[in-house]
PDB file of C-alpha atoms in Angstrom:
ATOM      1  CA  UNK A  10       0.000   0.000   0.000  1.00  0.00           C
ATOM      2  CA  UNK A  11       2.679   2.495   0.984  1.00  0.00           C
ATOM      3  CA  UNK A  12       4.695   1.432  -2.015  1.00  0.00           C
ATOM      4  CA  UNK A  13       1.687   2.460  -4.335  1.00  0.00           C
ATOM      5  CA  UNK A  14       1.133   5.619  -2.812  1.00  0.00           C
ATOM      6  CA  UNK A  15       4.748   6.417  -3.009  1.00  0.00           C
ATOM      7  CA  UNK A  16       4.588   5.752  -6.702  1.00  0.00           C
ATOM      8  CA  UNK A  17       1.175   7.904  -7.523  1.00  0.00           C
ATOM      9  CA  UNK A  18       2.958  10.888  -5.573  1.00  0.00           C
ATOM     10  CA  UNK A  19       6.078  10.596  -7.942  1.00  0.00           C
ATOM     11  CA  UNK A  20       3.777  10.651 -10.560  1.00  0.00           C
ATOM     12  CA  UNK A  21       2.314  13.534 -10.163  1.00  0.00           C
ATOM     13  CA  UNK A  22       4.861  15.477  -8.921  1.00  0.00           C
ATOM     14  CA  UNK A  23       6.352  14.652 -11.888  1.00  0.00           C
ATOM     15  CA  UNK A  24       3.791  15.485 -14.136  1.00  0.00           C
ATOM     16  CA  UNK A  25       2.995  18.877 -12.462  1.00  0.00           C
ATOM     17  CA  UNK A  26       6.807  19.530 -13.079  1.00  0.00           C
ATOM     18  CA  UNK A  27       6.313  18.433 -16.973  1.00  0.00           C
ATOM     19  CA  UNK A  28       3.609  20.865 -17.010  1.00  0.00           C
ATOM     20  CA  UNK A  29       4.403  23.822 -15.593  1.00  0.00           C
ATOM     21  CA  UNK A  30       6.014  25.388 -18.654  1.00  0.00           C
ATOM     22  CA  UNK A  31       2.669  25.389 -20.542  1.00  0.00           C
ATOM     23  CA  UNK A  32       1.954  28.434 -18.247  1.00  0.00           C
ATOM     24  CA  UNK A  33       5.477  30.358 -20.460  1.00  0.00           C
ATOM     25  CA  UNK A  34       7.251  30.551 -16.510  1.00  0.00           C
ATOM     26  CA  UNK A  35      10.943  30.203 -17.115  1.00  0.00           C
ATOM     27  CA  UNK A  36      12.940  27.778 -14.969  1.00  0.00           C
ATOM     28  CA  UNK A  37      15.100  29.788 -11.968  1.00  0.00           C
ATOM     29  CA  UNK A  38      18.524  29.606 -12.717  1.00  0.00           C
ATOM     30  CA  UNK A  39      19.069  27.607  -9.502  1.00  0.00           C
ATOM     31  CA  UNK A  40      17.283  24.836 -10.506  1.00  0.00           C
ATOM     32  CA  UNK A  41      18.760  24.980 -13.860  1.00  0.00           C
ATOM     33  CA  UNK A  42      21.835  24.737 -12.377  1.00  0.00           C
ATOM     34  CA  UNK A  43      21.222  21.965  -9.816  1.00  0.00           C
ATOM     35  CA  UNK A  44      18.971  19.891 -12.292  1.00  0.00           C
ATOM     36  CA  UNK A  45      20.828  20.319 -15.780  1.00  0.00           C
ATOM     37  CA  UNK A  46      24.504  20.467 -14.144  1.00  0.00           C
ATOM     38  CA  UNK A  47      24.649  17.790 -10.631  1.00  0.00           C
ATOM     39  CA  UNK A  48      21.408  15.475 -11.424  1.00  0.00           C
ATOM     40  CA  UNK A  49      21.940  15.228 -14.897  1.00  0.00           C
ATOM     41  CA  UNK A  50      25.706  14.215 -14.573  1.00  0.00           C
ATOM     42  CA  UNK A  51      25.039  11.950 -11.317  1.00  0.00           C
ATOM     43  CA  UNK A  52      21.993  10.198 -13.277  1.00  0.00           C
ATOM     44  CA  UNK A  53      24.461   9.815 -16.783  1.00  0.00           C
ATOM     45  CA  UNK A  54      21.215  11.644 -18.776  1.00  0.00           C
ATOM     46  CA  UNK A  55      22.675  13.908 -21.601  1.00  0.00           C
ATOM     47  CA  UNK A  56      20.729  17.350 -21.981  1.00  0.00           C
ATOM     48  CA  UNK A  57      20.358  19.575 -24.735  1.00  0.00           C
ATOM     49  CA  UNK A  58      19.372  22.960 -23.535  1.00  0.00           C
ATOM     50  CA  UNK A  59      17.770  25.003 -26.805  1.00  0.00           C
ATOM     51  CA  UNK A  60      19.965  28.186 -28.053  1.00  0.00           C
ATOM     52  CA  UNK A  61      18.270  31.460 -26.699  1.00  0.00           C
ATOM     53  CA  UNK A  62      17.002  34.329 -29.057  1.00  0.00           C
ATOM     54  CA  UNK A  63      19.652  36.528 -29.177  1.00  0.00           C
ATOM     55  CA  UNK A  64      20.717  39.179 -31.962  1.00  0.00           C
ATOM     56  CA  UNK A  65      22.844  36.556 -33.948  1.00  0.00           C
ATOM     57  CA  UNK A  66      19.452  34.514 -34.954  1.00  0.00           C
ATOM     58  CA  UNK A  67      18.179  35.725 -38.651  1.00  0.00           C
ATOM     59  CA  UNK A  68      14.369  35.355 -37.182  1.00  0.00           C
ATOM     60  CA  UNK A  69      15.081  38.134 -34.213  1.00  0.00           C
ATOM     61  CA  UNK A  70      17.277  40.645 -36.617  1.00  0.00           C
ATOM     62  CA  UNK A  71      14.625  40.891 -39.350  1.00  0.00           C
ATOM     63  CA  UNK A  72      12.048  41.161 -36.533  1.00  0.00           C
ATOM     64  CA  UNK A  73      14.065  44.875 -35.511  1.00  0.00           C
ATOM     65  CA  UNK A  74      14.569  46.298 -39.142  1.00  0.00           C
ATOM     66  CA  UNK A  75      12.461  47.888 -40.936  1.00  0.00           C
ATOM     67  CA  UNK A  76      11.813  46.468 -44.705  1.00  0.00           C
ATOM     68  CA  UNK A  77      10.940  50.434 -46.206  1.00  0.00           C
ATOM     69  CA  UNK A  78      12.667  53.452 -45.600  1.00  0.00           C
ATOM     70  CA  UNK A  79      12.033  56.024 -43.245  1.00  0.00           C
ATOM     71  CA  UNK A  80      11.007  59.255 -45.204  1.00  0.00           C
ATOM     72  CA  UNK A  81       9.424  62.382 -44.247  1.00  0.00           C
ATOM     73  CA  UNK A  82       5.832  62.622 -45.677  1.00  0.00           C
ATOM     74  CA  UNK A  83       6.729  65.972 -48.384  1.00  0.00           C
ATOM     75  CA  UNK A  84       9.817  64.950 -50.050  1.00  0.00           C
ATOM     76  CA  UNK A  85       9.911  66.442 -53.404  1.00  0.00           C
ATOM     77  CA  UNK A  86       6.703  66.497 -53.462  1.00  0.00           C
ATOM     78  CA  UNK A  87       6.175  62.848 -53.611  1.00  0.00           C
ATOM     79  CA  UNK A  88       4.431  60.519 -51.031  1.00  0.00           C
ATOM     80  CA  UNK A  89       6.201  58.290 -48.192  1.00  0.00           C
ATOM     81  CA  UNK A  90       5.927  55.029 -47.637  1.00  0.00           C
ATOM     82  CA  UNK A  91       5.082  56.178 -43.795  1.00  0.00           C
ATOM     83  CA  UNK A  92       1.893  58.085 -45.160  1.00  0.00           C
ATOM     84  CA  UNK A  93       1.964  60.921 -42.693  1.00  0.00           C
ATOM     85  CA  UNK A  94       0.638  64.518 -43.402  1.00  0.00           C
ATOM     86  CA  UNK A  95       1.793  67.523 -41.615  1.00  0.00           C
ATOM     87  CA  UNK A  96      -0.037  70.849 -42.330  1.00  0.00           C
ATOM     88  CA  UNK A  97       2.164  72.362 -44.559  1.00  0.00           C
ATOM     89  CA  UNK A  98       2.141  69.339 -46.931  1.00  0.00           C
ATOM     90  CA  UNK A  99      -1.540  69.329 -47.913  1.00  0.00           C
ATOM     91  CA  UNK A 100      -1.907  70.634 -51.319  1.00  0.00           C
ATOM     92  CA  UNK A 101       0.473  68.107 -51.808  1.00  0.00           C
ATOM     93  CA  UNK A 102      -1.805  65.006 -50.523  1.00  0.00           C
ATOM     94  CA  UNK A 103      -4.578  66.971 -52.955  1.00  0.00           C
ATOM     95  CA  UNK A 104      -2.615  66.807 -55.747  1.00  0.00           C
ATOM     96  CA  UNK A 105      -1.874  63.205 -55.324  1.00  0.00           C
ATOM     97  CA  UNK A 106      -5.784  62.498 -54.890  1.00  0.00           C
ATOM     98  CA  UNK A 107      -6.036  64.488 -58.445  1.00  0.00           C
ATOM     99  CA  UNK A 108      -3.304  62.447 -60.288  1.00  0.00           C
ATOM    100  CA  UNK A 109      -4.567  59.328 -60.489  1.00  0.00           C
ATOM    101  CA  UNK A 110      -0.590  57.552 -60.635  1.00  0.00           C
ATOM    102  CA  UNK A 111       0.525  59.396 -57.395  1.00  0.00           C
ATOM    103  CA  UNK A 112      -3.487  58.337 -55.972  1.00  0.00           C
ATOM    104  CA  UNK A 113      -2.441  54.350 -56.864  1.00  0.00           C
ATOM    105  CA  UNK A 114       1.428  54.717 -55.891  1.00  0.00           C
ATOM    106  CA  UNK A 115      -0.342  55.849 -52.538  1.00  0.00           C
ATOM    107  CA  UNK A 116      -2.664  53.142 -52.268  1.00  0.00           C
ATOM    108  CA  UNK A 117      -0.022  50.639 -53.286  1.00  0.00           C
ATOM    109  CA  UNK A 118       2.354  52.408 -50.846  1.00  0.00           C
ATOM    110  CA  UNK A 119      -0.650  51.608 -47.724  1.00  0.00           C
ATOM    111  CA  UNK A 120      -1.024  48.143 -48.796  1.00  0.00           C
ATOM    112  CA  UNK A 121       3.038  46.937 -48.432  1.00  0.00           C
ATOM    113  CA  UNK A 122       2.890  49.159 -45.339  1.00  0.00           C
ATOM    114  CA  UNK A 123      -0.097  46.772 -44.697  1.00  0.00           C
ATOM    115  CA  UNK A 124       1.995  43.877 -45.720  1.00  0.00           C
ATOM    116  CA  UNK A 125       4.808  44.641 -43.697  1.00  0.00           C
ATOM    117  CA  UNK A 126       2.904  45.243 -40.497  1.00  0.00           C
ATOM    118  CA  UNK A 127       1.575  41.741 -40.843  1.00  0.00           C
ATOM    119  CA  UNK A 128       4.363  40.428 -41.741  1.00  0.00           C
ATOM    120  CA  UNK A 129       6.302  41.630 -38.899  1.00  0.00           C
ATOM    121  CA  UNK A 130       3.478  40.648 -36.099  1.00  0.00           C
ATOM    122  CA  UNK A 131       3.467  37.357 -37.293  1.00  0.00           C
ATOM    123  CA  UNK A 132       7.412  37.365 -36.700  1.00  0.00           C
ATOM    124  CA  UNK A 133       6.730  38.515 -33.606  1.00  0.00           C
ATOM    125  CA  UNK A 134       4.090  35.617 -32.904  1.00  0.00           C
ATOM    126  CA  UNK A 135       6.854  33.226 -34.320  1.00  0.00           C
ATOM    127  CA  UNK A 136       9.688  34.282 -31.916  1.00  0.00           C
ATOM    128  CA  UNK A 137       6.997  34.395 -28.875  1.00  0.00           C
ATOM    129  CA  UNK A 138       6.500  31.205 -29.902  1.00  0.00           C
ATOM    130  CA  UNK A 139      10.124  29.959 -30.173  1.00  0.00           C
ATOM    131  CA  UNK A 140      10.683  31.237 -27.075  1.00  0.00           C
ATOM    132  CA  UNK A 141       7.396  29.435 -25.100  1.00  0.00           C
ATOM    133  CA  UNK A 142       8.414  26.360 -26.933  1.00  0.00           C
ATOM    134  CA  UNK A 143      11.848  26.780 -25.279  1.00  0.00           C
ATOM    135  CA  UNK A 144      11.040  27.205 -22.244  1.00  0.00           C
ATOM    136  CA  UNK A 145       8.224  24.121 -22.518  1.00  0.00           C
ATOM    137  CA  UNK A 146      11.033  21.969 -23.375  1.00  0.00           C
ATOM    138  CA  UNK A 147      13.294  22.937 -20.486  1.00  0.00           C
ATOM    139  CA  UNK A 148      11.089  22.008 -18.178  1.00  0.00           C
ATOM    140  CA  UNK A 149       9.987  18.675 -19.825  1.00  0.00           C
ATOM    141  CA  UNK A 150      13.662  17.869 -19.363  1.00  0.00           C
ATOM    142  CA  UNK A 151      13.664  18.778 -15.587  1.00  0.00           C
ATOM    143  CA  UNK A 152      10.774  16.576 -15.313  1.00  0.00           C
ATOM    144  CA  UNK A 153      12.540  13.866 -17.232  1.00  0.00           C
ATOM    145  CA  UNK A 154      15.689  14.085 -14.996  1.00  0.00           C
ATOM    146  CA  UNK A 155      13.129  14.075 -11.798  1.00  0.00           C
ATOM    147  CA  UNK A 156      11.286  11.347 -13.002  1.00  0.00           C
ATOM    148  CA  UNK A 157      14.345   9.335 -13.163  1.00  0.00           C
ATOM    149  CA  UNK A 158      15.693  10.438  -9.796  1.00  0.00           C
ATOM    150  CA  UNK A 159      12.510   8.988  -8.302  1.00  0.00           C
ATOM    151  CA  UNK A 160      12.741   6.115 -10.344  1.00  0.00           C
ATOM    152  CA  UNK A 161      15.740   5.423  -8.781  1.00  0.00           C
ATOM    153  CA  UNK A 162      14.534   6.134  -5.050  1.00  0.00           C
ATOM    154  CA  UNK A 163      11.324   4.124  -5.604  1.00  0.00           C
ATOM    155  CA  UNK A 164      13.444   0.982  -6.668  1.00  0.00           C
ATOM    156  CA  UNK A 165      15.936   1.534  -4.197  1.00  0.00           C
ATOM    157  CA  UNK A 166      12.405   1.978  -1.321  1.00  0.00           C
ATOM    158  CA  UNK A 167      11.340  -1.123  -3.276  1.00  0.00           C
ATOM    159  CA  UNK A 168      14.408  -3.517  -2.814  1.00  0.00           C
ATOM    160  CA  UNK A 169      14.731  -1.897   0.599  1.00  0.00           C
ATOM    161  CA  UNK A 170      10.924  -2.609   1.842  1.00  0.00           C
ATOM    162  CA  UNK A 171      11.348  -6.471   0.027  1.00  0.00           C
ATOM    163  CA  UNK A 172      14.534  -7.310   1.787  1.00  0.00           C
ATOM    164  CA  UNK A 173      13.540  -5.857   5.412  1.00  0.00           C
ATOM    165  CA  UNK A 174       9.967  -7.898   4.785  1.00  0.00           C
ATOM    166  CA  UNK A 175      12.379 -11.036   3.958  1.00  0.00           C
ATOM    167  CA  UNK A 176      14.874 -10.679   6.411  1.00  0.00           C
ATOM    168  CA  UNK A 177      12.206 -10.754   8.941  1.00  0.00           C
ATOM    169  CA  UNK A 178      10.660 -13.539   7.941  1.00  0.00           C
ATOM    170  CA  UNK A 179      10.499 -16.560  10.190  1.00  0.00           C
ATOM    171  CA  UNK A 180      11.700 -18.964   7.508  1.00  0.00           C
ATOM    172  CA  UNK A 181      14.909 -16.476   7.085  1.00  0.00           C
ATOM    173  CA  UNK A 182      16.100 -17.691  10.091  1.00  0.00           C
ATOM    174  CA  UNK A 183      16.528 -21.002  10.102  1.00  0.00           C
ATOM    175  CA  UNK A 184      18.931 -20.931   7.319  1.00  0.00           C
TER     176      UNK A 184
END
């Protein structure tokens, strides 16, 4: 009975450790340390620890740059990818809505500003993402490394608890 219960409370504390980086909390650095660096090495379990997001990964550069050039709105009279209007610039914006090629340059203009909004929130989404996934996999390999500690402690309770129940046995000692 006690061995059971001692196996159903590994199991879920296990699991609950498996699961806690659904919730996108990072594991401390202590227990990084303790679990990736001493239990690891004691238990002979190799880790891989995914790279971080740092400034040398393509995905997180192109995420900071922008794809069109910043402009001011009245440059030579033409229109800016950035689509702002200050008050001196507004016969300007009404002779673009009167020439029909500056009117669809400036409607082509909003729709790859358009295009590169989206495209940078979804590499924002993708990098959030990376980085969740990262840290969902760091703690599925402290729970992995935990699970096999216990594994170890409930065999070693198990072979403990059979020999003491053996030893005492009244057959035991008449050999």
């Amino acid at each position: 009975m006690t061995l059971v219960s001692l196996a159903t409370a590994m199991s879920v504390v296990t699991l609950n450790i498996h699961n806690r980086g659904l919730h996108g909390t990072e594991v401390p650095p202590l227990v990084k340390k303790f679990v990736f660096g001493v239990l690891a090495k004691l238990l002979f379990i190799r880790v891989n620890v995914p790279d971080t997001m740092d400034a040398s990964n393509p995905a997180y550069c192109r995420m900071n740059t922008k794809i069109m050039p910043e402009r001011e709105y009245c440059e030579n009279g033409r229109i800016s990818p950035k689509l702002y209007c200050s008050n001196n610039c507004i016969t300007n914006l009404h002779r673009a809505i009167k020439n029909p090629k500056e009117n669809f340059e400036m409607q082509f203009l909003k729709i790859l500003e358009k295009i590169s909004q989206s495209i940078d929130k979804n590499e924002i989404r993708v990098v959030e993402q990376d980085r969740k996934d990262k840290i969902k996999l760091e703690w599925q390999q402290v729970a992995l490394i935990f699970d096999r500690l216990l594994l170890w402690v409930f065999i070693i309770a198990t072979l403990g608890t059979t020999f003491g129940i053996l030893s005492m046995s009244p057959h035991a000692r008449l050999y």
